[in-house]
mmCIF file with all atom_site columns, C-alpha atoms in Angstrom:
data_model
loop_
_atom_site.group_PDB
_atom_site.id
_atom_site.type_symbol
_atom_site.label_atom_id
_atom_site.label_alt_id
_atom_site.label_comp_id
_atom_site.label_asym_id
_atom_site.label_entity_id
_atom_site.label_seq_id
_atom_site.pdbx_PDB_ins_code
_atom_site.Cartn_x
_atom_site.Cartn_y
_atom_site.Cartn_z
_atom_site.occupancy
_atom_site.B_iso_or_equiv
_atom_site.pdbx_formal_charge
_atom_site.auth_seq_id
_atom_site.auth_comp_id
_atom_site.auth_asym_id
_atom_site.auth_atom_id
_atom_site.pdbx_PDB_model_num
ATOM 1   C CA . GLU A 1 1   ? 92.946  44.296 -19.124 1.00 0.00 ? 1   GLU A CA 1
ATOM 2   C CA . ALA A 1 2   ? 89.630  45.868 -20.080 1.00 0.00 ? 2   ALA A CA 1
ATOM 3   C CA . GLU A 1 3   ? 89.328  47.054 -23.647 1.00 0.00 ? 3   GLU A CA 1
ATOM 4   C CA . VAL A 1 4   ? 87.046  49.092 -25.848 1.00 0.00 ? 4   VAL A CA 1
ATOM 5   C CA . ALA A 1 5   ? 85.339  46.717 -28.272 1.00 0.00 ? 5   ALA A CA 1
ATOM 6   C CA . GLN A 1 6   ? 84.405  47.761 -31.792 1.00 0.00 ? 6   GLN A CA 1
ATOM 7   C CA . SER A 1 7   ? 82.795  45.958 -34.693 1.00 0.00 ? 7   SER A CA 1
ATOM 8   C CA . PRO A 1 8   ? 83.098  45.344 -37.528 1.00 0.00 ? 8   PRO A CA 1
ATOM 9   C CA . ARG A 1 9   ? 86.866  45.743 -37.960 1.00 0.00 ? 9   ARG A CA 1
ATOM 10  C CA . TYR A 1 10  ? 86.480  46.146 -41.705 1.00 0.00 ? 10  TYR A CA 1
ATOM 11  C CA . LYS A 1 11  ? 83.512  47.157 -43.828 1.00 0.00 ? 11  LYS A CA 1
ATOM 12  C CA . ILE A 1 12  ? 83.290  47.547 -47.583 1.00 0.00 ? 12  ILE A CA 1
ATOM 13  C CA . THR A 1 13  ? 80.138  49.076 -48.963 1.00 0.00 ? 13  THR A CA 1
ATOM 14  C CA . GLU A 1 14  ? 78.880  50.791 -52.075 1.00 0.00 ? 14  GLU A CA 1
ATOM 15  C CA . LYS A 1 15  ? 77.962  54.443 -52.045 1.00 0.00 ? 15  LYS A CA 1
ATOM 16  C CA . SER A 1 16  ? 74.373  55.234 -51.121 1.00 0.00 ? 16  SER A CA 1
ATOM 17  C CA . GLN A 1 17  ? 74.196  52.182 -48.876 1.00 0.00 ? 17  GLN A CA 1
ATOM 18  C CA . ALA A 1 18  ? 73.709  52.324 -45.107 1.00 0.00 ? 18  ALA A CA 1
ATOM 19  C CA . VAL A 1 19  ? 76.431  51.275 -42.703 1.00 0.00 ? 19  VAL A CA 1
ATOM 20  C CA . ALA A 1 20  ? 76.588  50.960 -38.915 1.00 0.00 ? 20  ALA A CA 1
ATOM 21  C CA . PHE A 1 21  ? 79.390  50.657 -36.402 1.00 0.00 ? 21  PHE A CA 1
ATOM 22  C CA . TRP A 1 22  ? 79.131  49.415 -32.832 1.00 0.00 ? 22  TRP A CA 1
ATOM 23  C CA . CYS A 1 23  ? 81.215  50.270 -29.785 1.00 0.00 ? 23  CYS A CA 1
ATOM 24  C CA . ASP A 1 24  ? 81.249  48.865 -26.255 1.00 0.00 ? 24  ASP A CA 1
ATOM 25  C CA . PRO A 1 25  ? 83.345  51.044 -23.932 1.00 0.00 ? 25  PRO A CA 1
ATOM 26  C CA . ILE A 1 26  ? 85.287  49.931 -20.878 1.00 0.00 ? 26  ILE A CA 1
ATOM 27  C CA . SER A 1 27  ? 82.900  49.134 -18.058 1.00 0.00 ? 27  SER A CA 1
ATOM 28  C CA . GLY A 1 28  ? 82.246  52.150 -15.858 1.00 0.00 ? 28  GLY A CA 1
ATOM 29  C CA . HIS A 1 29  ? 83.440  54.726 -18.382 1.00 0.00 ? 29  HIS A CA 1
ATOM 30  C CA . ALA A 1 30  ? 80.708  57.341 -18.605 1.00 0.00 ? 30  ALA A CA 1
ATOM 31  C CA . THR A 1 31  ? 82.223  59.305 -21.482 1.00 0.00 ? 31  THR A CA 1
ATOM 32  C CA . LEU A 1 32  ? 82.284  57.862 -24.986 1.00 0.00 ? 32  LEU A CA 1
ATOM 33  C CA . TYR A 1 33  ? 83.719  59.416 -28.136 1.00 0.00 ? 33  TYR A CA 1
ATOM 34  C CA . TRP A 1 34  ? 83.519  58.656 -31.827 1.00 0.00 ? 34  TRP A CA 1
ATOM 35  C CA . TYR A 1 35  ? 86.417  59.911 -33.932 1.00 0.00 ? 35  TYR A CA 1
ATOM 36  C CA . ARG A 1 36  ? 86.996  59.713 -37.691 1.00 0.00 ? 36  ARG A CA 1
ATOM 37  C CA . GLN A 1 37  ? 90.530  59.290 -39.010 1.00 0.00 ? 37  GLN A CA 1
ATOM 38  C CA . ILE A 1 38  ? 91.160  59.806 -42.697 1.00 0.00 ? 38  ILE A CA 1
ATOM 39  C CA . LEU A 1 39  ? 94.263  58.048 -44.006 1.00 0.00 ? 39  LEU A CA 1
ATOM 40  C CA . GLY A 1 40  ? 97.369  60.052 -43.190 1.00 0.00 ? 40  GLY A CA 1
ATOM 41  C CA . GLN A 1 41  ? 95.574  62.409 -40.808 1.00 0.00 ? 41  GLN A CA 1
ATOM 42  C CA . GLY A 1 42  ? 94.950  62.665 -37.085 1.00 0.00 ? 42  GLY A CA 1
ATOM 43  C CA . PRO A 1 43  ? 91.625  61.609 -35.558 1.00 0.00 ? 43  PRO A CA 1
ATOM 44  C CA . GLU A 1 44  ? 88.852  64.202 -35.589 1.00 0.00 ? 44  GLU A CA 1
ATOM 45  C CA . LEU A 1 45  ? 85.961  64.190 -33.152 1.00 0.00 ? 45  LEU A CA 1
ATOM 46  C CA . LEU A 1 46  ? 82.529  63.338 -34.513 1.00 0.00 ? 46  LEU A CA 1
ATOM 47  C CA . VAL A 1 47  ? 80.509  63.065 -31.305 1.00 0.00 ? 47  VAL A CA 1
ATOM 48  C CA . GLN A 1 48  ? 80.965  62.906 -27.536 1.00 0.00 ? 48  GLN A CA 1
ATOM 49  C CA . PHE A 1 49  ? 78.532  61.286 -25.098 1.00 0.00 ? 49  PHE A CA 1
ATOM 50  C CA . GLN A 1 50  ? 78.281  61.669 -21.372 1.00 0.00 ? 50  GLN A CA 1
ATOM 51  C CA . ASP A 1 51  ? 76.226  58.677 -20.270 1.00 0.00 ? 51  ASP A CA 1
ATOM 52  C CA . GLU A 1 52  ? 73.324  58.682 -22.757 1.00 0.00 ? 52  GLU A CA 1
ATOM 53  C CA . SER A 1 53  ? 73.456  62.419 -23.497 1.00 0.00 ? 53  SER A CA 1
ATOM 54  C CA . VAL A 1 54  ? 75.237  64.067 -26.415 1.00 0.00 ? 54  VAL A CA 1
ATOM 55  C CA . VAL A 1 55  ? 77.790  66.588 -25.149 1.00 0.00 ? 55  VAL A CA 1
ATOM 56  C CA . ASP A 1 56  ? 79.284  67.655 -28.468 1.00 0.00 ? 56  ASP A CA 1
ATOM 57  C CA . ASP A 1 57  ? 78.166  66.736 -31.977 1.00 0.00 ? 57  ASP A CA 1
ATOM 58  C CA . SER A 1 58  ? 79.132  69.980 -33.666 1.00 0.00 ? 58  SER A CA 1
ATOM 59  C CA . GLN A 1 59  ? 81.354  68.187 -36.208 1.00 0.00 ? 59  GLN A CA 1
ATOM 60  C CA . LEU A 1 60  ? 78.926  65.378 -36.983 1.00 0.00 ? 60  LEU A CA 1
ATOM 61  C CA . PRO A 1 61  ? 77.460  65.674 -40.513 1.00 0.00 ? 61  PRO A CA 1
ATOM 62  C CA . LYS A 1 62  ? 73.908  65.322 -39.327 1.00 0.00 ? 62  LYS A CA 1
ATOM 63  C CA . ASP A 1 63  ? 72.392  65.026 -42.793 1.00 0.00 ? 63  ASP A CA 1
ATOM 64  C CA . ARG A 1 64  ? 73.847  61.534 -43.109 1.00 0.00 ? 64  ARG A CA 1
ATOM 65  C CA . PHE A 1 65  ? 75.417  60.569 -39.771 1.00 0.00 ? 65  PHE A CA 1
ATOM 66  C CA . SER A 1 66  ? 73.651  59.639 -36.561 1.00 0.00 ? 66  SER A CA 1
ATOM 67  C CA . ALA A 1 67  ? 74.885  58.333 -33.238 1.00 0.00 ? 67  ALA A CA 1
ATOM 68  C CA . GLU A 1 68  ? 73.129  56.970 -30.204 1.00 0.00 ? 68  GLU A CA 1
ATOM 69  C CA . ARG A 1 69  ? 73.938  55.591 -26.783 1.00 0.00 ? 69  ARG A CA 1
ATOM 70  C CA . LEU A 1 70  ? 70.510  54.667 -25.563 1.00 0.00 ? 70  LEU A CA 1
ATOM 71  C CA . LYS A 1 71  ? 71.306  53.075 -22.195 1.00 0.00 ? 71  LYS A CA 1
ATOM 72  C CA . GLY A 1 72  ? 74.508  54.954 -21.546 1.00 0.00 ? 72  GLY A CA 1
ATOM 73  C CA . VAL A 1 73  ? 76.659  51.913 -22.243 1.00 0.00 ? 73  VAL A CA 1
ATOM 74  C CA . ASP A 1 74  ? 77.301  50.766 -25.813 1.00 0.00 ? 74  ASP A CA 1
ATOM 75  C CA . SER A 1 75  ? 76.903  53.035 -28.811 1.00 0.00 ? 75  SER A CA 1
ATOM 76  C CA . THR A 1 76  ? 76.101  52.860 -32.510 1.00 0.00 ? 76  THR A CA 1
ATOM 77  C CA . LEU A 1 77  ? 77.274  55.197 -35.255 1.00 0.00 ? 77  LEU A CA 1
ATOM 78  C CA . LYS A 1 78  ? 75.305  55.088 -38.500 1.00 0.00 ? 78  LYS A CA 1
ATOM 79  C CA . ILE A 1 79  ? 75.924  56.525 -41.945 1.00 0.00 ? 79  ILE A CA 1
ATOM 80  C CA . GLN A 1 80  ? 73.110  56.712 -44.474 1.00 0.00 ? 80  GLN A CA 1
ATOM 81  C CA . PRO A 1 81  ? 73.725  57.098 -47.330 1.00 0.00 ? 81  PRO A CA 1
ATOM 82  C CA . ALA A 1 82  ? 77.461  56.436 -47.457 1.00 0.00 ? 82  ALA A CA 1
ATOM 83  C CA . GLU A 1 83  ? 79.555  58.590 -49.788 1.00 0.00 ? 83  GLU A CA 1
ATOM 84  C CA . LEU A 1 84  ? 82.997  58.000 -51.257 1.00 0.00 ? 84  LEU A CA 1
ATOM 85  C CA . GLY A 1 85  ? 84.492  60.620 -48.923 1.00 0.00 ? 85  GLY A CA 1
ATOM 86  C CA . ASP A 1 86  ? 83.355  58.641 -45.888 1.00 0.00 ? 86  ASP A CA 1
ATOM 87  C CA . SER A 1 87  ? 86.120  56.092 -46.423 1.00 0.00 ? 87  SER A CA 1
ATOM 88  C CA . ALA A 1 88  ? 88.119  56.289 -43.197 1.00 0.00 ? 88  ALA A CA 1
ATOM 89  C CA . MET A 1 89  ? 88.869  54.609 -39.884 1.00 0.00 ? 89  MET A CA 1
ATOM 90  C CA . TYR A 1 90  ? 86.147  55.135 -37.299 1.00 0.00 ? 90  TYR A CA 1
ATOM 91  C CA . LEU A 1 91  ? 87.550  55.057 -33.801 1.00 0.00 ? 91  LEU A CA 1
ATOM 92  C CA . CYS A 1 92  ? 85.631  54.721 -30.565 1.00 0.00 ? 92  CYS A CA 1
ATOM 93  C CA . ALA A 1 93  ? 87.147  55.783 -27.257 1.00 0.00 ? 93  ALA A CA 1
ATOM 94  C CA . SER A 1 94  ? 86.043  55.988 -23.653 1.00 0.00 ? 94  SER A CA 1
ATOM 95  C CA . SER A 1 95  ? 87.319  57.775 -20.583 1.00 0.00 ? 95  SER A CA 1
ATOM 96  C CA . LEU A 1 96  ? 86.750  57.595 -16.876 1.00 0.00 ? 96  LEU A CA 1
ATOM 97  C CA . GLY A 1 97  ? 86.973  61.170 -15.728 1.00 0.00 ? 97  GLY A CA 1
ATOM 98  C CA . ARG A 1 98  ? 88.039  64.721 -16.298 1.00 0.00 ? 98  ARG A CA 1
ATOM 99  C CA . THR A 1 99  ? 91.778  64.148 -16.392 1.00 0.00 ? 99  THR A CA 1
ATOM 100 C CA . GLY A 1 100 ? 91.801  60.612 -17.609 1.00 0.00 ? 100 GLY A CA 1
ATOM 101 C CA . GLU A 1 101 ? 93.230  59.620 -20.909 1.00 0.00 ? 101 GLU A CA 1
ATOM 102 C CA . LEU A 1 102 ? 91.083  58.200 -23.675 1.00 0.00 ? 102 LEU A CA 1
ATOM 103 C CA . PHE A 1 103 ? 91.176  54.458 -24.253 1.00 0.00 ? 103 PHE A CA 1
ATOM 104 C CA . PHE A 1 104 ? 90.716  53.565 -27.898 1.00 0.00 ? 104 PHE A CA 1
ATOM 105 C CA . GLY A 1 105 ? 89.283  50.540 -29.606 1.00 0.00 ? 105 GLY A CA 1
ATOM 106 C CA . GLU A 1 106 ? 90.912  48.873 -32.608 1.00 0.00 ? 106 GLU A CA 1
ATOM 107 C CA . GLY A 1 107 ? 88.751  50.900 -34.966 1.00 0.00 ? 107 GLY A CA 1
ATOM 108 C CA . SER A 1 108 ? 86.424  50.112 -37.865 1.00 0.00 ? 108 SER A CA 1
ATOM 109 C CA . ARG A 1 109 ? 87.889  50.693 -41.307 1.00 0.00 ? 109 ARG A CA 1
ATOM 110 C CA . LEU A 1 110 ? 85.269  51.713 -43.865 1.00 0.00 ? 110 LEU A CA 1
ATOM 111 C CA . THR A 1 111 ? 85.817  51.585 -47.596 1.00 0.00 ? 111 THR A CA 1
ATOM 112 C CA . VAL A 1 112 ? 83.114  53.073 -49.800 1.00 0.00 ? 112 VAL A CA 1
ATOM 113 C CA . LEU A 1 113 ? 83.196  52.019 -53.452 1.00 0.00 ? 113 LEU A CA 1
ATOM 114 C CA . ALA B 2 1   ? 89.840  76.734 -30.100 1.00 0.00 ? 1   ALA B CA 1
ATOM 115 C CA . GLN B 2 2   ? 92.720  74.494 -29.317 1.00 0.00 ? 2   GLN B CA 1
ATOM 116 C CA . SER B 2 3   ? 95.091  73.271 -31.987 1.00 0.00 ? 3   SER B CA 1
ATOM 117 C CA . VAL B 2 4   ? 98.111  71.006 -32.144 1.00 0.00 ? 4   VAL B CA 1
ATOM 118 C CA . THR B 2 5   ? 100.971 71.320 -34.602 1.00 0.00 ? 5   THR B CA 1
ATOM 119 C CA . GLN B 2 6   ? 103.295 68.424 -35.218 1.00 0.00 ? 6   GLN B CA 1
ATOM 120 C CA . LEU B 2 7   ? 106.152 70.014 -37.057 1.00 0.00 ? 7   LEU B CA 1
ATOM 121 C CA . ASP B 2 8   ? 107.414 66.944 -38.903 1.00 0.00 ? 8   ASP B CA 1
ATOM 122 C CA . SER B 2 9   ? 105.161 64.694 -40.952 1.00 0.00 ? 9   SER B CA 1
ATOM 123 C CA . GLN B 2 10  ? 107.887 62.073 -41.394 1.00 0.00 ? 10  GLN B CA 1
ATOM 124 C CA . VAL B 2 11  ? 111.028 61.314 -39.403 1.00 0.00 ? 11  VAL B CA 1
ATOM 125 C CA . PRO B 2 12  ? 113.473 58.648 -40.645 1.00 0.00 ? 12  PRO B CA 1
ATOM 126 C CA . VAL B 2 13  ? 116.115 57.571 -38.141 1.00 0.00 ? 13  VAL B CA 1
ATOM 127 C CA . PHE B 2 14  ? 118.657 54.774 -37.900 1.00 0.00 ? 14  PHE B CA 1
ATOM 128 C CA . GLU B 2 15  ? 118.252 52.040 -35.337 1.00 0.00 ? 15  GLU B CA 1
ATOM 129 C CA . GLU B 2 16  ? 119.805 52.847 -31.923 1.00 0.00 ? 16  GLU B CA 1
ATOM 130 C CA . ALA B 2 17  ? 119.959 56.574 -32.751 1.00 0.00 ? 17  ALA B CA 1
ATOM 131 C CA . PRO B 2 18  ? 118.097 59.144 -30.620 1.00 0.00 ? 18  PRO B CA 1
ATOM 132 C CA . VAL B 2 19  ? 114.900 60.752 -31.883 1.00 0.00 ? 19  VAL B CA 1
ATOM 133 C CA . GLU B 2 20  ? 112.783 63.792 -31.062 1.00 0.00 ? 20  GLU B CA 1
ATOM 134 C CA . LEU B 2 21  ? 109.254 64.280 -32.369 1.00 0.00 ? 21  LEU B CA 1
ATOM 135 C CA . ARG B 2 22  ? 108.095 67.856 -32.041 1.00 0.00 ? 22  ARG B CA 1
ATOM 136 C CA . CYS B 2 23  ? 104.722 69.088 -30.879 1.00 0.00 ? 23  CYS B CA 1
ATOM 137 C CA . ASN B 2 24  ? 103.414 72.590 -30.250 1.00 0.00 ? 24  ASN B CA 1
ATOM 138 C CA . TYR B 2 25  ? 99.952  73.483 -29.018 1.00 0.00 ? 25  TYR B CA 1
ATOM 139 C CA . SER B 2 26  ? 97.901  76.634 -28.817 1.00 0.00 ? 26  SER B CA 1
ATOM 140 C CA . SER B 2 27  ? 95.729  77.299 -25.823 1.00 0.00 ? 27  SER B CA 1
ATOM 141 C CA . SER B 2 28  ? 95.225  80.168 -23.438 1.00 0.00 ? 28  SER B CA 1
ATOM 142 C CA . VAL B 2 29  ? 94.138  77.942 -20.563 1.00 0.00 ? 29  VAL B CA 1
ATOM 143 C CA . SER B 2 30  ? 95.601  75.076 -18.619 1.00 0.00 ? 30  SER B CA 1
ATOM 144 C CA . VAL B 2 31  ? 95.779  71.942 -20.687 1.00 0.00 ? 31  VAL B CA 1
ATOM 145 C CA . TYR B 2 32  ? 96.519  68.284 -20.417 1.00 0.00 ? 32  TYR B CA 1
ATOM 146 C CA . LEU B 2 33  ? 98.928  66.843 -22.995 1.00 0.00 ? 33  LEU B CA 1
ATOM 147 C CA . PHE B 2 34  ? 99.235  63.353 -24.417 1.00 0.00 ? 34  PHE B CA 1
ATOM 148 C CA . TRP B 2 35  ? 101.261 61.314 -26.870 1.00 0.00 ? 35  TRP B CA 1
ATOM 149 C CA . TYR B 2 36  ? 99.682  58.304 -28.546 1.00 0.00 ? 36  TYR B CA 1
ATOM 150 C CA . VAL B 2 37  ? 101.189 55.703 -30.881 1.00 0.00 ? 37  VAL B CA 1
ATOM 151 C CA . GLN B 2 38  ? 99.332  53.955 -33.692 1.00 0.00 ? 38  GLN B CA 1
ATOM 152 C CA . TYR B 2 39  ? 100.525 50.825 -35.491 1.00 0.00 ? 39  TYR B CA 1
ATOM 153 C CA . PRO B 2 40  ? 99.058  50.006 -38.941 1.00 0.00 ? 40  PRO B CA 1
ATOM 154 C CA . ASN B 2 41  ? 95.338  49.240 -38.899 1.00 0.00 ? 41  ASN B CA 1
ATOM 155 C CA . GLN B 2 42  ? 95.130  49.500 -35.137 1.00 0.00 ? 42  GLN B CA 1
ATOM 156 C CA . GLY B 2 43  ? 93.703  51.909 -32.611 1.00 0.00 ? 43  GLY B CA 1
ATOM 157 C CA . LEU B 2 44  ? 95.709  54.425 -30.595 1.00 0.00 ? 44  LEU B CA 1
ATOM 158 C CA . GLN B 2 45  ? 97.749  53.442 -27.562 1.00 0.00 ? 45  GLN B CA 1
ATOM 159 C CA . LEU B 2 46  ? 98.776  55.926 -24.880 1.00 0.00 ? 46  LEU B CA 1
ATOM 160 C CA . LEU B 2 47  ? 102.531 56.500 -24.584 1.00 0.00 ? 47  LEU B CA 1
ATOM 161 C CA . LEU B 2 48  ? 102.501 59.139 -21.871 1.00 0.00 ? 48  LEU B CA 1
ATOM 162 C CA . LYS B 2 49  ? 100.567 62.090 -20.478 1.00 0.00 ? 49  LYS B CA 1
ATOM 163 C CA . TYR B 2 50  ? 101.164 65.363 -18.699 1.00 0.00 ? 50  TYR B CA 1
ATOM 164 C CA . LEU B 2 51  ? 98.490  66.504 -16.262 1.00 0.00 ? 51  LEU B CA 1
ATOM 165 C CA . SER B 2 52  ? 100.475 68.534 -13.717 1.00 0.00 ? 52  SER B CA 1
ATOM 166 C CA . GLY B 2 53  ? 103.628 68.428 -11.615 1.00 0.00 ? 53  GLY B CA 1
ATOM 167 C CA . SER B 2 54  ? 107.026 67.538 -13.017 1.00 0.00 ? 54  SER B CA 1
ATOM 168 C CA . THR B 2 55  ? 107.504 68.803 -16.546 1.00 0.00 ? 55  THR B CA 1
ATOM 169 C CA . LEU B 2 56  ? 109.485 65.711 -17.549 1.00 0.00 ? 56  LEU B CA 1
ATOM 170 C CA . VAL B 2 57  ? 107.151 62.804 -18.117 1.00 0.00 ? 57  VAL B CA 1
ATOM 171 C CA . LYS B 2 58  ? 108.251 59.215 -18.647 1.00 0.00 ? 58  LYS B CA 1
ATOM 172 C CA . GLY B 2 59  ? 106.131 56.787 -20.587 1.00 0.00 ? 59  GLY B CA 1
ATOM 173 C CA . ILE B 2 60  ? 106.124 53.278 -21.931 1.00 0.00 ? 60  ILE B CA 1
ATOM 174 C CA . ASN B 2 61  ? 108.700 51.761 -24.279 1.00 0.00 ? 61  ASN B CA 1
ATOM 175 C CA . GLY B 2 62  ? 111.458 54.131 -23.108 1.00 0.00 ? 62  GLY B CA 1
ATOM 176 C CA . PHE B 2 63  ? 109.797 57.313 -24.358 1.00 0.00 ? 63  PHE B CA 1
ATOM 177 C CA . GLU B 2 64  ? 109.735 60.586 -22.444 1.00 0.00 ? 64  GLU B CA 1
ATOM 178 C CA . ALA B 2 65  ? 108.398 64.080 -23.082 1.00 0.00 ? 65  ALA B CA 1
ATOM 179 C CA . GLU B 2 66  ? 109.013 67.513 -21.641 1.00 0.00 ? 66  GLU B CA 1
ATOM 180 C CA . PHE B 2 67  ? 106.278 70.074 -21.082 1.00 0.00 ? 67  PHE B CA 1
ATOM 181 C CA . ASN B 2 68  ? 107.441 73.620 -21.773 1.00 0.00 ? 68  ASN B CA 1
ATOM 182 C CA . LYS B 2 69  ? 104.732 76.121 -20.911 1.00 0.00 ? 69  LYS B CA 1
ATOM 183 C CA . SER B 2 70  ? 106.597 79.208 -22.129 1.00 0.00 ? 70  SER B CA 1
ATOM 184 C CA . GLN B 2 71  ? 107.170 77.642 -25.544 1.00 0.00 ? 71  GLN B CA 1
ATOM 185 C CA . THR B 2 72  ? 103.830 75.775 -25.552 1.00 0.00 ? 72  THR B CA 1
ATOM 186 C CA . SER B 2 73  ? 105.648 72.623 -26.549 1.00 0.00 ? 73  SER B CA 1
ATOM 187 C CA . PHE B 2 74  ? 105.521 68.961 -25.587 1.00 0.00 ? 74  PHE B CA 1
ATOM 188 C CA . HIS B 2 75  ? 108.268 67.220 -27.555 1.00 0.00 ? 75  HIS B CA 1
ATOM 189 C CA . LEU B 2 76  ? 108.641 63.437 -27.436 1.00 0.00 ? 76  LEU B CA 1
ATOM 190 C CA . ARG B 2 77  ? 112.085 61.863 -27.135 1.00 0.00 ? 77  ARG B CA 1
ATOM 191 C CA . LYS B 2 78  ? 113.736 58.462 -27.037 1.00 0.00 ? 78  LYS B CA 1
ATOM 192 C CA . PRO B 2 79  ? 117.490 58.038 -26.555 1.00 0.00 ? 79  PRO B CA 1
ATOM 193 C CA . SER B 2 80  ? 117.781 54.881 -28.671 1.00 0.00 ? 80  SER B CA 1
ATOM 194 C CA . VAL B 2 81  ? 115.116 53.679 -31.088 1.00 0.00 ? 81  VAL B CA 1
ATOM 195 C CA . HIS B 2 82  ? 114.340 50.137 -32.206 1.00 0.00 ? 82  HIS B CA 1
ATOM 196 C CA . ILE B 2 83  ? 112.843 48.790 -35.402 1.00 0.00 ? 83  ILE B CA 1
ATOM 197 C CA . SER B 2 84  ? 109.659 48.074 -33.447 1.00 0.00 ? 84  SER B CA 1
ATOM 198 C CA . ASP B 2 85  ? 109.198 51.820 -32.799 1.00 0.00 ? 85  ASP B CA 1
ATOM 199 C CA . THR B 2 86  ? 108.246 52.314 -36.448 1.00 0.00 ? 86  THR B CA 1
ATOM 200 C CA . ALA B 2 87  ? 104.707 53.715 -36.235 1.00 0.00 ? 87  ALA B CA 1
ATOM 201 C CA . GLU B 2 88  ? 102.590 56.879 -36.391 1.00 0.00 ? 88  GLU B CA 1
ATOM 202 C CA . TYR B 2 89  ? 102.808 59.151 -33.359 1.00 0.00 ? 89  TYR B CA 1
ATOM 203 C CA . PHE B 2 90  ? 100.112 61.635 -32.390 1.00 0.00 ? 90  PHE B CA 1
ATOM 204 C CA . CYS B 2 91  ? 100.304 64.548 -29.994 1.00 0.00 ? 91  CYS B CA 1
ATOM 205 C CA . ALA B 2 92  ? 96.999  65.573 -28.405 1.00 0.00 ? 92  ALA B CA 1
ATOM 206 C CA . VAL B 2 93  ? 95.708  68.253 -26.058 1.00 0.00 ? 93  VAL B CA 1
ATOM 207 C CA . ARG B 2 94  ? 92.601  68.720 -23.995 1.00 0.00 ? 94  ARG B CA 1
ATOM 208 C CA . LYS B 2 95  ? 91.414  71.457 -21.683 1.00 0.00 ? 95  LYS B CA 1
ATOM 209 C CA . SER B 2 96  ? 90.533  70.668 -18.101 1.00 0.00 ? 96  SER B CA 1
ATOM 210 C CA . GLY B 2 97  ? 87.012  69.439 -17.667 1.00 0.00 ? 97  GLY B CA 1
ATOM 211 C CA . ASN B 2 98  ? 85.233  66.795 -19.643 1.00 0.00 ? 98  ASN B CA 1
ATOM 212 C CA . THR B 2 99  ? 86.463  67.873 -23.045 1.00 0.00 ? 99  THR B CA 1
ATOM 213 C CA . PRO B 2 100 ? 87.581  65.775 -25.998 1.00 0.00 ? 100 PRO B CA 1
ATOM 214 C CA . LEU B 2 101 ? 91.144  65.335 -27.166 1.00 0.00 ? 101 LEU B CA 1
ATOM 215 C CA . VAL B 2 102 ? 92.299  67.461 -30.094 1.00 0.00 ? 102 VAL B CA 1
ATOM 216 C CA . PHE B 2 103 ? 94.929  65.679 -32.164 1.00 0.00 ? 103 PHE B CA 1
ATOM 217 C CA . GLY B 2 104 ? 97.768  66.792 -34.359 1.00 0.00 ? 104 GLY B CA 1
ATOM 218 C CA . LYS B 2 105 ? 98.171  65.404 -37.863 1.00 0.00 ? 105 LYS B CA 1
ATOM 219 C CA . GLY B 2 106 ? 100.732 62.855 -36.740 1.00 0.00 ? 106 GLY B CA 1
ATOM 220 C CA . THR B 2 107 ? 104.409 62.097 -37.348 1.00 0.00 ? 107 THR B CA 1
ATOM 221 C CA . ARG B 2 108 ? 105.433 58.908 -39.083 1.00 0.00 ? 108 ARG B CA 1
ATOM 222 C CA . LEU B 2 109 ? 108.581 57.522 -37.445 1.00 0.00 ? 109 LEU B CA 1
ATOM 223 C CA . SER B 2 110 ? 110.526 55.120 -39.648 1.00 0.00 ? 110 SER B CA 1
ATOM 224 C CA . VAL B 2 111 ? 113.412 53.287 -38.014 1.00 0.00 ? 111 VAL B CA 1
ATOM 225 C CA . ILE B 2 112 ? 116.016 52.077 -40.473 1.00 0.00 ? 112 ILE B CA 1
ATOM 226 C CA . ALA B 2 113 ? 118.159 49.036 -39.772 1.00 0.00 ? 113 ALA B CA 1
#
């Protein structure tokens, strides 16, 4: 069964350092999402892509976060500089169409020291 | 804006007992409703979804949910839980169209032997 791939699974970094996460959605899924999940909370949307275009990045802290999906396939989420409050699970998801459910990757857990 | 309220943050239940996890949503338009399950340090897995049609939806692992439009609820039920059902459960809603999922804060189900 096709899966959403994410890497790294775990990342420990010091504050003020740069960190990047990678996501490869299920083949053929045009819509890609990045969510952030703080421990004990539900996922919150950071950015949504349709192919290579950003559809919604209203909740992305643009002073330190950036996201790209250059060829409309895989995507990278970057944080620079990382802050203590960025410690969370970063989840990537993809979907096929308007009514389709989101398929999630295993997530990337970030710890900022 | 849409929102999802999961009324119980934690639900302890004995093995083989029935369980209901409550979810209410707010939206003035037609919505699609989902329940996801998350095991520790993993991504989210779809349990079931309501798009249209029958208001009683059956999902994986013996779970089912009932859509109640008048009460704007989508409660999740299982007649007999197992130890392996111990996990975090998230209710989510999305409007029609290519919109992201909005999640509740989650309910931690703990099954006691």
